CSV table of C-alpha atoms in Angstrom, one decimal:
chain,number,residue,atom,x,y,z
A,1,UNK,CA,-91.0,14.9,-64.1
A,2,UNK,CA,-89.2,16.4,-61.2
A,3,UNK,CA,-87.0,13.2,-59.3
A,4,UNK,CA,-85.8,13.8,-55.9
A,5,UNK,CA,-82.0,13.4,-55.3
A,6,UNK,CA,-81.3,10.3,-52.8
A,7,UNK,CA,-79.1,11.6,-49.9
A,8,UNK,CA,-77.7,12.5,-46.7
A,9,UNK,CA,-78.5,15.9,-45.8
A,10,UNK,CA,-75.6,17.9,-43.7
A,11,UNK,CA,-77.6,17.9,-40.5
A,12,UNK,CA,-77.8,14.1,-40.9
A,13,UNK,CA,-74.0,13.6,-41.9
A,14,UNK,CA,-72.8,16.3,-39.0
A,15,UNK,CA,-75.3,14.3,-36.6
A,16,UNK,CA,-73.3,11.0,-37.2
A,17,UNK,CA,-69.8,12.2,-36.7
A,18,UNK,CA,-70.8,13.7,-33.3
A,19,UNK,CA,-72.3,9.9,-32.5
A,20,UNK,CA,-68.9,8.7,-33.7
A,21,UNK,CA,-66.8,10.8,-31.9
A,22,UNK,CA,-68.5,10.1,-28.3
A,23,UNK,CA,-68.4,6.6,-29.2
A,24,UNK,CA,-64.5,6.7,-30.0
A,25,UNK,CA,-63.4,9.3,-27.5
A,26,UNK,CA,-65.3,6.4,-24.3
A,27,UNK,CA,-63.6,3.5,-26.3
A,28,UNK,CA,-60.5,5.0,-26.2
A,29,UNK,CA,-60.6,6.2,-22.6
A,30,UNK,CA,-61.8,2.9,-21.5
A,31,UNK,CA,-59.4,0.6,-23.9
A,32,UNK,CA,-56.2,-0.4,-21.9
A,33,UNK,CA,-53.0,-0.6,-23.1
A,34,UNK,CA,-52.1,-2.8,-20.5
A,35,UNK,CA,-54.5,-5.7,-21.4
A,36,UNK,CA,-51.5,-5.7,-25.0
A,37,UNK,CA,-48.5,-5.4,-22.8
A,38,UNK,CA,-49.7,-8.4,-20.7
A,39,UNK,CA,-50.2,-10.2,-23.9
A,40,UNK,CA,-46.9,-9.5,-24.9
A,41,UNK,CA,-45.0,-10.1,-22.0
A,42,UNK,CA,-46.9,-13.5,-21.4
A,43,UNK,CA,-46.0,-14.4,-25.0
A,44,UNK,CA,-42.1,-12.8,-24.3
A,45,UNK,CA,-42.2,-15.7,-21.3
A,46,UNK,CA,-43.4,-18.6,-23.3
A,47,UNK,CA,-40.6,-17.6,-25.5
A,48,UNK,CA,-38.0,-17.7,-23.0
A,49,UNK,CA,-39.4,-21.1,-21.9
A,50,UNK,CA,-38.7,-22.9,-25.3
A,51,UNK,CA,-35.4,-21.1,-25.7
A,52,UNK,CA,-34.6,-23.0,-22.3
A,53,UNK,CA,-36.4,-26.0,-23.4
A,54,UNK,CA,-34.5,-25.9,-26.5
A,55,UNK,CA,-31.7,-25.6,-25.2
A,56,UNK,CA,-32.0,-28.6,-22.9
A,57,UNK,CA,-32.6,-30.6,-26.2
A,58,UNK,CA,-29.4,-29.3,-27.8
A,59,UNK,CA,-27.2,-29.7,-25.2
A,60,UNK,CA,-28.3,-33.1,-23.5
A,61,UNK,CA,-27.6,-30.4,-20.1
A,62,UNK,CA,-30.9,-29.6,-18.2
A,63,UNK,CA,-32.0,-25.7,-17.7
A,64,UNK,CA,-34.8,-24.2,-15.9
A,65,UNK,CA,-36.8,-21.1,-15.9
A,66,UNK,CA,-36.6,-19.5,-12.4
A,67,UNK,CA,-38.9,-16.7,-11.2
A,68,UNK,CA,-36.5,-15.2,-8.7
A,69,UNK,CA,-39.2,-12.1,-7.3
A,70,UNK,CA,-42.6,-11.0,-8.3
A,71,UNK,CA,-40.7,-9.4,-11.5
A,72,UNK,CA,-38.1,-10.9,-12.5
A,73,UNK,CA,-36.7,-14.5,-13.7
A,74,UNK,CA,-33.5,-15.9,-14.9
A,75,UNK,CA,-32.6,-18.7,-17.2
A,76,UNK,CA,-30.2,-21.2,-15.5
A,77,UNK,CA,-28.2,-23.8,-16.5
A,78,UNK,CA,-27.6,-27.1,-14.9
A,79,UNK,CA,-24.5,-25.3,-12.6
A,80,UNK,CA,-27.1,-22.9,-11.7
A,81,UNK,CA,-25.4,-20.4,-13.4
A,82,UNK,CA,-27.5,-17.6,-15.4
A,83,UNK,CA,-27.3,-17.8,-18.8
A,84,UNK,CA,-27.7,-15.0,-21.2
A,85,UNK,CA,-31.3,-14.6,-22.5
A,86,UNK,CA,-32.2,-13.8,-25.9
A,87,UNK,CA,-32.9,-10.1,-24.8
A,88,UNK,CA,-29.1,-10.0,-23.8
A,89,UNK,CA,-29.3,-9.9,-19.8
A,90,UNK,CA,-28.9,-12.7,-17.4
A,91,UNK,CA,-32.2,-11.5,-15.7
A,92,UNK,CA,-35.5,-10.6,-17.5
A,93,UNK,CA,-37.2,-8.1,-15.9
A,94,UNK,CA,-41.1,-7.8,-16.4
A,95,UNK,CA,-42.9,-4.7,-18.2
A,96,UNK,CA,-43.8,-1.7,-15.6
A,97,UNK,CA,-47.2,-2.6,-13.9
A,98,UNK,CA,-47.0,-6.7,-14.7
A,99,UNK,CA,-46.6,-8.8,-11.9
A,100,UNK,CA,-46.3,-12.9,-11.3
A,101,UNK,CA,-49.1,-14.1,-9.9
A,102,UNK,CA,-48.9,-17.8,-8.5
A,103,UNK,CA,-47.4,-20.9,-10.4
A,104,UNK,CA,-49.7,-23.2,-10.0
A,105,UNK,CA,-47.8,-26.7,-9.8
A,106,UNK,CA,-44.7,-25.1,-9.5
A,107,UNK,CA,-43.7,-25.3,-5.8
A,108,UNK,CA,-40.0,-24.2,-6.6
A,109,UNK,CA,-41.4,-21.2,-8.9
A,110,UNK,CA,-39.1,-23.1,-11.3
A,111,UNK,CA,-39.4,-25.5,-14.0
A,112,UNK,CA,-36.4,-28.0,-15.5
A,113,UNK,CA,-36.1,-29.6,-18.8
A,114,UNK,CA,-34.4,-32.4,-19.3
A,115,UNK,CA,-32.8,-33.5,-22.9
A,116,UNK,CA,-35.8,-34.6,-24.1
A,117,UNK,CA,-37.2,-31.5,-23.1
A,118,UNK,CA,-39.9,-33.1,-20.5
A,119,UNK,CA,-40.5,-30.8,-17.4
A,120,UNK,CA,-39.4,-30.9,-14.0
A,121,UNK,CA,-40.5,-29.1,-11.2
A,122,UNK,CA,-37.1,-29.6,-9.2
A,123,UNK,CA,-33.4,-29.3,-10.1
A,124,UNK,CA,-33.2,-32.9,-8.6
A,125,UNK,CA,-31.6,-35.9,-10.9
A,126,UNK,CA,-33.6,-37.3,-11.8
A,127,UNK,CA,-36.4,-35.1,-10.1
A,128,UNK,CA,-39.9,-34.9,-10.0
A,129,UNK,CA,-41.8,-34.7,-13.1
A,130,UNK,CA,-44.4,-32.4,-14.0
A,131,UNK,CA,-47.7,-34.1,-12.8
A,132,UNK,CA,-50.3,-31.3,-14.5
A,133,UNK,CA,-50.2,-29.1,-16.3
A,134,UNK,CA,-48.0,-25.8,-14.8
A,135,UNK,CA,-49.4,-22.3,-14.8
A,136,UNK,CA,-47.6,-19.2,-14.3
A,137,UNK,CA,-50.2,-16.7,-13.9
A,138,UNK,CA,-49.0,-12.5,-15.1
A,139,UNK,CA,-50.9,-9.7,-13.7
A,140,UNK,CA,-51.4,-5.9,-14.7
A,141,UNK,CA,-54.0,-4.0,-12.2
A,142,UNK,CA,-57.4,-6.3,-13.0
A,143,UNK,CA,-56.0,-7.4,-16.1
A,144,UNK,CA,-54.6,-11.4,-15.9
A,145,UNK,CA,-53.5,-13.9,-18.3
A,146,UNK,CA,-51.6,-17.5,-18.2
A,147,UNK,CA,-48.3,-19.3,-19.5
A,148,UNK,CA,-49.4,-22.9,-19.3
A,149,UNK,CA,-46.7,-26.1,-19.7
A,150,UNK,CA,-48.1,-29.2,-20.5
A,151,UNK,CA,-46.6,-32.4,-18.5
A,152,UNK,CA,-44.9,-35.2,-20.8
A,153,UNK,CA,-44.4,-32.9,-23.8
A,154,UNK,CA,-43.6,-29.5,-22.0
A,155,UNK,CA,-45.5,-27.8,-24.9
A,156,UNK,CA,-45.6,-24.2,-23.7
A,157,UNK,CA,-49.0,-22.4,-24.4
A,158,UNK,CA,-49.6,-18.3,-24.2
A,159,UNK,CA,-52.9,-16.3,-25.3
């Protein structure tokens, strides 16, 4: 009794590599790195929001989150003076190639917290409450993502 061996042959294993390799070599020309930096620097923003937030809370002061151009913003306290951000500059500067878009319900391009850490969309006393929900839109070439803050609450939301 003669039982044939189950198997691949080698033209069958060297013809699947070759479909693998075109399939990885488009992927990775077509995969964008700057779909992750976007990510990242949208989730580096809503982490700068509750550090100002936060600090609000602590301090019974109010401080806001100020886009001051289409790539930077500053963290300022209720003197307007810059404060020193977690990355250890008074001004954050976005990653190369991400831009603000529009803040939507922001007409200062800022937003205040006050000690209970409820948002403000003025550096008014006692100013003018976040109506609906904020969004600070971050752009890389065709690639776009959100920072949302939630009125009342001011609970800061990033993909």
């Amino acid at each position: 009794m003669h039982r044939k061996a189950a198997g691949f042959t080698l033209i069958e294993l060297i013809i699947v590599i070759i479909i693998m390799s075109i399939l990885a070599t488009k992927a990775y020309f077509n995969w964008s790195s700057a779909t992750i930096n976007l990510a990242s620097q949208a989730n580096q923003i809503a982490a700068d929001l509750r550090y100002a937030q936060t600090l609000s809370m602590t301090t019974g002061q109010r401080y806001r989150f100020v886009k001051m151009s289409s790539t930077t913003y500053q963290i300022l306290n209720s003197a307007g003076t810059a404060i020193q951000l977690t990355s250890g500059g008074t001004t954050a500067t976005l990653s190369s190639g991400i831009t603000f878009g529009t803040l939507t319900n922001l007409p200062n391009n800022l937003v205040a917290f006050d000690g209970k850490g409820v948002p403000y969309t003025d550096t008014g006393s006692p100013g003018t409450a976040l109506a609906s929900t904020a969004v600070i839109n971050l752009s890389a070439g065709s690639n776009t993502t959100t920072v949302s803050i939630v009125p009342e609450t001011g609970r800061v939301t990033a993909p």
